[in-house]
Short mmCIF file of C-alpha atoms and ligand atoms in Angstrom, two decimals:
data_model
loop_
_atom_site.label_atom_id
_atom_site.label_comp_id
_atom_site.label_asym_id
_atom_site.label_seq_id
_atom_site.Cartn_x
_atom_site.Cartn_y
_atom_site.Cartn_z
CA MET A 1 45.15 217.95 279.91
CA MET A 2 42.22 220.78 279.86
CA ASP A 3 39.96 220.01 277.69
CA MET A 4 37.53 223.14 276.36
CA GLN A 5 35.07 221.09 274.01
CA ARG A 6 32.13 220.47 275.07
CA LYS A 7 30.22 217.80 273.24
CA ILE A 8 32.23 214.22 272.01
CA GLY A 9 31.67 211.51 269.79
CA LEU A 10 32.98 208.46 270.12
CA MET A 11 33.51 205.73 267.67
CA GLY A 12 34.09 202.82 268.70
CA GLY A 13 35.22 199.98 266.10
CA THR A 14 37.94 197.32 265.06
CA PHE A 15 38.20 199.23 261.59
CA ASP A 16 39.05 196.15 260.27
CA PRO A 17 40.34 198.57 258.11
CA VAL A 18 38.54 201.82 258.92
CA HIS A 19 36.26 202.31 255.73
CA HIS A 20 33.60 205.63 253.92
CA GLY A 21 30.77 204.52 256.20
CA HIS A 22 32.10 204.26 259.89
CA LEU A 23 33.49 208.09 258.56
CA LEU A 24 30.63 208.93 256.79
CA MET A 25 28.46 208.16 259.91
CA ALA A 26 30.20 209.90 261.99
CA GLU A 27 30.63 213.15 259.95
CA ALA A 28 25.90 212.64 259.43
CA VAL A 29 25.67 212.88 263.66
CA ARG A 30 28.61 215.08 264.08
CA GLU A 31 26.76 217.57 262.49
CA GLN A 32 23.71 216.66 263.33
CA TYR A 33 24.36 216.44 267.07
CA GLY A 34 26.43 219.89 266.58
CA LEU A 35 29.98 217.33 268.23
CA ASP A 36 32.86 219.70 268.99
CA LYS A 37 34.65 216.32 268.08
CA VAL A 38 34.36 213.51 267.13
CA LEU A 39 36.74 209.95 268.07
CA PHE A 40 37.88 207.25 266.66
CA ILE A 41 38.29 204.07 269.39
CA PRO A 42 40.29 201.04 267.38
CA ALA A 43 39.04 198.68 269.92
CA ALA A 44 42.58 196.13 271.36
CA GLN A 45 40.44 192.98 271.66
CA PRO A 46 37.27 193.58 270.55
CA PRO A 47 35.01 191.09 272.86
CA HIS A 48 32.20 190.22 269.80
CA LYS A 49 35.39 189.17 267.64
CA GLN A 50 37.95 186.79 269.63
CA GLY A 51 36.74 183.68 266.91
CA ARG A 52 39.05 185.77 263.88
CA LYS A 53 41.98 187.67 263.61
CA VAL A 54 42.48 190.11 262.53
CA ALA A 55 45.32 192.79 262.05
CA PRO A 56 47.18 194.36 264.15
CA ALA A 57 46.12 196.99 266.79
CA TYR A 58 48.65 199.58 265.05
CA MET A 59 48.23 198.67 261.06
CA ARG A 60 44.12 199.29 261.58
CA LEU A 61 45.13 202.42 263.92
CA LEU A 62 47.84 203.93 261.09
CA MET A 63 44.58 203.56 258.95
CA THR A 64 42.08 204.93 261.09
CA GLU A 65 44.81 207.95 261.01
CA MET A 66 45.32 208.60 257.82
CA ALA A 67 41.19 208.19 256.47
CA VAL A 68 40.33 210.51 259.70
CA CYS A 69 43.33 213.53 259.06
CA ASP A 70 41.40 215.36 256.12
CA ASN A 71 38.45 216.11 259.29
CA PRO A 72 39.69 219.16 262.32
CA TYR A 73 36.63 217.70 263.77
CA PHE A 74 37.45 213.65 263.75
CA GLU A 75 40.15 212.52 266.10
CA VAL A 76 41.85 209.18 266.63
CA SER A 77 43.02 208.30 270.38
CA GLN A 78 44.55 205.00 271.36
CA ILE A 79 42.58 204.71 274.38
CA GLU A 80 41.72 200.86 273.54
CA LEU A 81 45.42 200.17 272.59
CA HIS A 82 46.83 200.18 276.03
CA ARG A 83 44.58 198.56 277.99
CA GLU A 84 45.38 195.08 278.20
CA GLY A 85 41.95 192.27 277.98
CA PRO A 86 38.96 192.34 276.17
CA SER A 87 37.56 196.85 274.85
CA TYR A 88 35.10 197.49 277.54
CA SER A 89 33.52 200.45 276.63
CA VAL A 90 32.47 201.60 280.25
CA ASP A 91 36.39 201.41 281.11
CA THR A 92 36.99 203.95 278.05
CA LEU A 93 34.46 205.86 279.23
CA ARG A 94 35.67 205.71 282.47
CA GLU A 95 38.37 207.34 281.22
CA LEU A 96 37.50 209.68 279.09
CA ARG A 97 35.61 210.81 281.70
CA SER A 98 38.80 210.88 284.55
CA LEU A 99 40.41 212.82 281.35
CA HIS A 100 37.68 215.45 279.88
CA GLY A 101 36.81 216.07 283.66
CA SER A 102 32.60 216.33 283.76
CA GLU A 103 31.80 219.34 281.27
CA THR A 104 32.01 217.29 279.24
CA GLU A 105 28.99 215.54 277.55
CA PHE A 106 30.01 211.80 274.92
CA TYR A 107 27.66 210.62 273.15
CA PHE A 108 29.19 206.81 271.94
CA ILE A 109 27.67 206.60 268.13
CA THR A 110 26.58 202.91 266.66
CA GLY A 111 23.91 201.44 265.55
CA ALA A 112 20.76 200.67 266.32
CA ASP A 113 21.05 197.23 266.05
CA ALA A 114 23.61 196.74 268.92
CA VAL A 115 21.82 199.25 271.13
CA ASN A 116 19.16 197.83 271.09
CA GLU A 117 21.27 194.72 272.81
CA LEU A 118 22.57 197.20 274.86
CA ALA A 119 22.04 195.24 279.04
CA THR A 120 23.46 192.44 277.47
CA TRP A 121 27.07 195.38 277.36
CA HIS A 122 29.08 195.07 280.81
CA GLU A 123 28.07 197.29 283.12
CA PRO A 124 25.12 199.41 281.02
CA GLU A 125 23.40 201.20 284.03
CA GLU A 126 26.91 202.61 284.20
CA LEU A 127 27.85 203.17 281.50
CA LEU A 128 25.12 205.51 281.04
CA ARG A 129 25.64 207.14 283.33
CA LEU A 130 28.82 207.93 281.20
CA CYS A 131 27.33 208.65 278.33
CA HIS A 132 24.91 209.17 275.57
CA PHE A 133 23.44 206.58 273.04
CA ILE A 134 23.13 208.01 269.28
CA ALA A 135 21.35 204.56 267.89
CA ALA A 136 21.83 205.09 263.94
CA THR A 137 19.05 202.93 262.74
CA ARG A 138 18.90 202.11 258.35
CA GLN A 139 16.89 199.85 256.60
CA GLY A 140 15.89 197.11 258.52
CA CYS A 141 17.56 198.35 261.37
CA VAL A 142 15.74 200.54 264.44
CA LEU A 143 15.50 200.73 268.35
CA ASN A 144 13.24 197.72 269.98
CA LEU A 145 12.03 200.36 272.05
CA PRO A 146 9.60 198.39 273.94
CA ARG A 147 12.45 195.87 274.39
CA LEU A 148 15.18 198.48 275.90
CA ARG A 149 12.30 199.68 278.59
CA ARG A 150 11.77 197.27 279.69
CA GLU A 151 15.48 196.06 280.30
CA LEU A 152 16.43 199.60 280.94
CA GLY A 153 14.04 201.43 282.13
CA GLU A 154 12.07 203.87 280.88
CA ARG A 155 13.90 207.23 282.07
CA VAL A 156 17.43 205.80 280.95
CA VAL A 157 15.51 205.30 277.86
CA ARG A 158 14.25 208.78 277.10
CA GLU A 159 17.01 210.63 278.15
CA ARG A 160 20.39 208.53 277.34
CA ILE A 161 19.46 207.44 274.23
CA HIS A 162 18.74 208.99 270.14
CA GLU A 163 17.73 207.69 267.36
CA LEU A 164 19.63 208.91 264.43
CA SER A 165 18.99 208.80 260.93
CA THR A 166 22.10 208.71 258.93
CA PRO A 167 23.13 208.30 255.32
CA GLU A 168 23.88 204.42 254.98
CA LEU A 169 26.45 203.55 252.99
CA GLU A 170 25.93 199.40 251.72
CA ILE A 171 30.15 198.59 253.44
CA SER A 172 31.33 196.67 255.66
CA SER A 173 34.86 195.16 256.44
CA THR A 174 34.13 191.57 256.10
CA ASP A 175 32.52 192.64 252.64
CA ILE A 176 35.76 194.41 252.42
CA ARG A 177 38.52 191.64 252.95
CA ALA A 178 36.77 189.56 251.55
CA ARG A 179 36.72 191.69 248.28
CA ILE A 180 40.35 191.60 248.72
CA ARG A 181 40.48 187.57 248.87
CA ALA A 182 38.63 186.99 246.04
CA GLY A 183 40.64 189.98 244.02
CA LEU A 184 37.70 192.50 243.77
CA SER A 185 38.38 195.93 243.77
CA ILE A 186 37.69 197.96 247.39
CA LYS A 187 38.12 201.65 245.61
CA TYR A 188 35.52 203.54 246.46
CA LEU A 189 35.16 201.65 249.57
CA VAL A 190 37.93 202.70 251.47
CA PRO A 191 40.10 206.19 251.14
CA GLY A 192 43.03 205.85 248.95
CA THR A 193 45.37 205.67 251.50
CA VAL A 194 43.83 202.88 253.26
CA GLU A 195 43.24 201.23 250.06
CA ALA A 196 46.79 202.07 248.70
CA PHE A 197 48.00 200.43 251.98
CA VAL A 198 46.38 198.03 252.31
CA TYR A 199 47.78 196.23 249.57
CA LYS A 200 51.17 197.23 250.23
CA GLU A 201 51.55 196.13 253.41
CA GLY A 202 49.16 192.44 251.92
CA LEU A 203 46.66 191.74 255.11
CA TYR A 204 43.08 190.28 254.49
CA HIS A 205 44.87 188.05 252.21
CA ASP A 206 43.97 185.06 254.59
CA LEU A 207 41.88 186.22 256.41
P1 ATP B 301 32.26 193.97 260.21
O1 ATP B 301 32.21 193.54 259.24
O2 ATP B 301 33.83 193.27 260.51
O3 ATP B 301 31.77 193.69 261.02
P2 ATP B 301 31.90 196.82 260.50
O4 ATP B 301 32.50 197.19 258.80
O5 ATP B 301 30.60 196.25 260.57
O6 ATP B 301 33.03 195.48 260.10
P3 ATP B 301 33.26 197.94 263.06
O7 ATP B 301 34.44 198.26 263.11
O8 ATP B 301 32.10 197.02 263.40
O9 ATP B 301 32.92 197.68 261.48
O10 ATP B 301 31.82 198.75 263.33
C1 ATP B 301 32.33 199.91 263.87
C2 ATP B 301 30.92 200.77 263.62
O11 ATP B 301 30.75 201.11 262.58
C3 ATP B 301 29.60 199.51 264.54
O12 ATP B 301 29.09 200.94 265.43
C4 ATP B 301 29.04 199.74 263.67
O13 ATP B 301 27.64 200.04 263.36
C5 ATP B 301 29.51 201.07 262.57
N1 ATP B 301 29.13 201.13 260.71
C6 ATP B 301 29.40 199.74 259.92
N2 ATP B 301 29.42 199.47 259.17
C7 ATP B 301 28.90 200.83 258.65
C8 ATP B 301 28.10 201.42 258.23
N3 ATP B 301 28.30 201.19 255.90
N4 ATP B 301 27.33 202.25 257.92
C9 ATP B 301 27.75 203.06 259.31
N5 ATP B 301 27.58 202.28 260.14
C10 ATP B 301 28.63 202.27 260.65
MG1 MG B 302 30.76 194.90 262.29
#
């Protein structure tokens, strides 16, 4: 596929369910970095969450599509849902690179806490060759630059890892699931369409 876009942001996640914290962060990064597009990429089988039962992929996909459909800059990619086994970011980037060609710059958007652990990800050097990282900082969660420089090298950190302070909403999917189990409201934490879907499908009552 030929793509005229130059800068594409990537929001990976379980999106179980997607919430306004995800959406606000993606929009803030898009605006501050002048991204042409942000791709939301639901993970098939998250490598870090194998202990927990996750809602079926097609439901997380549907909810994510409903959540982004009113933003012309946002799109959902099924790229990780068609792959067997754990979803490694480096495989996703390789595939995106071959789809979009070498002209496109990819910006992987994630929390600074996750970026601090980058050296433990699958093939970190290759991953950092394929994309930039935008590390969203929040209170009590900033980049550990000495550690990153030690583990990944000074130049890579300078050129490929960018710190960004984004507006912070105290929302997590874990909390949303706990609220549903407890019979509490999730209104205004997720888009109304996602809220309605969660109830209609009876999601998260026993997760
Ligand atoms: P869980 O509680 O199940 O871990 P989550 O709310 O953290 O879910 P994920 O799907 O794990 O959501 O996160 C996807 C991405 O969104 C990660 O990069 C994560 O750092 C980021 N993220 C999660 N919650 C917020 C938030 N409230 N504000 C900004 N970014 C967030
Ligand atoms: Mg999380």
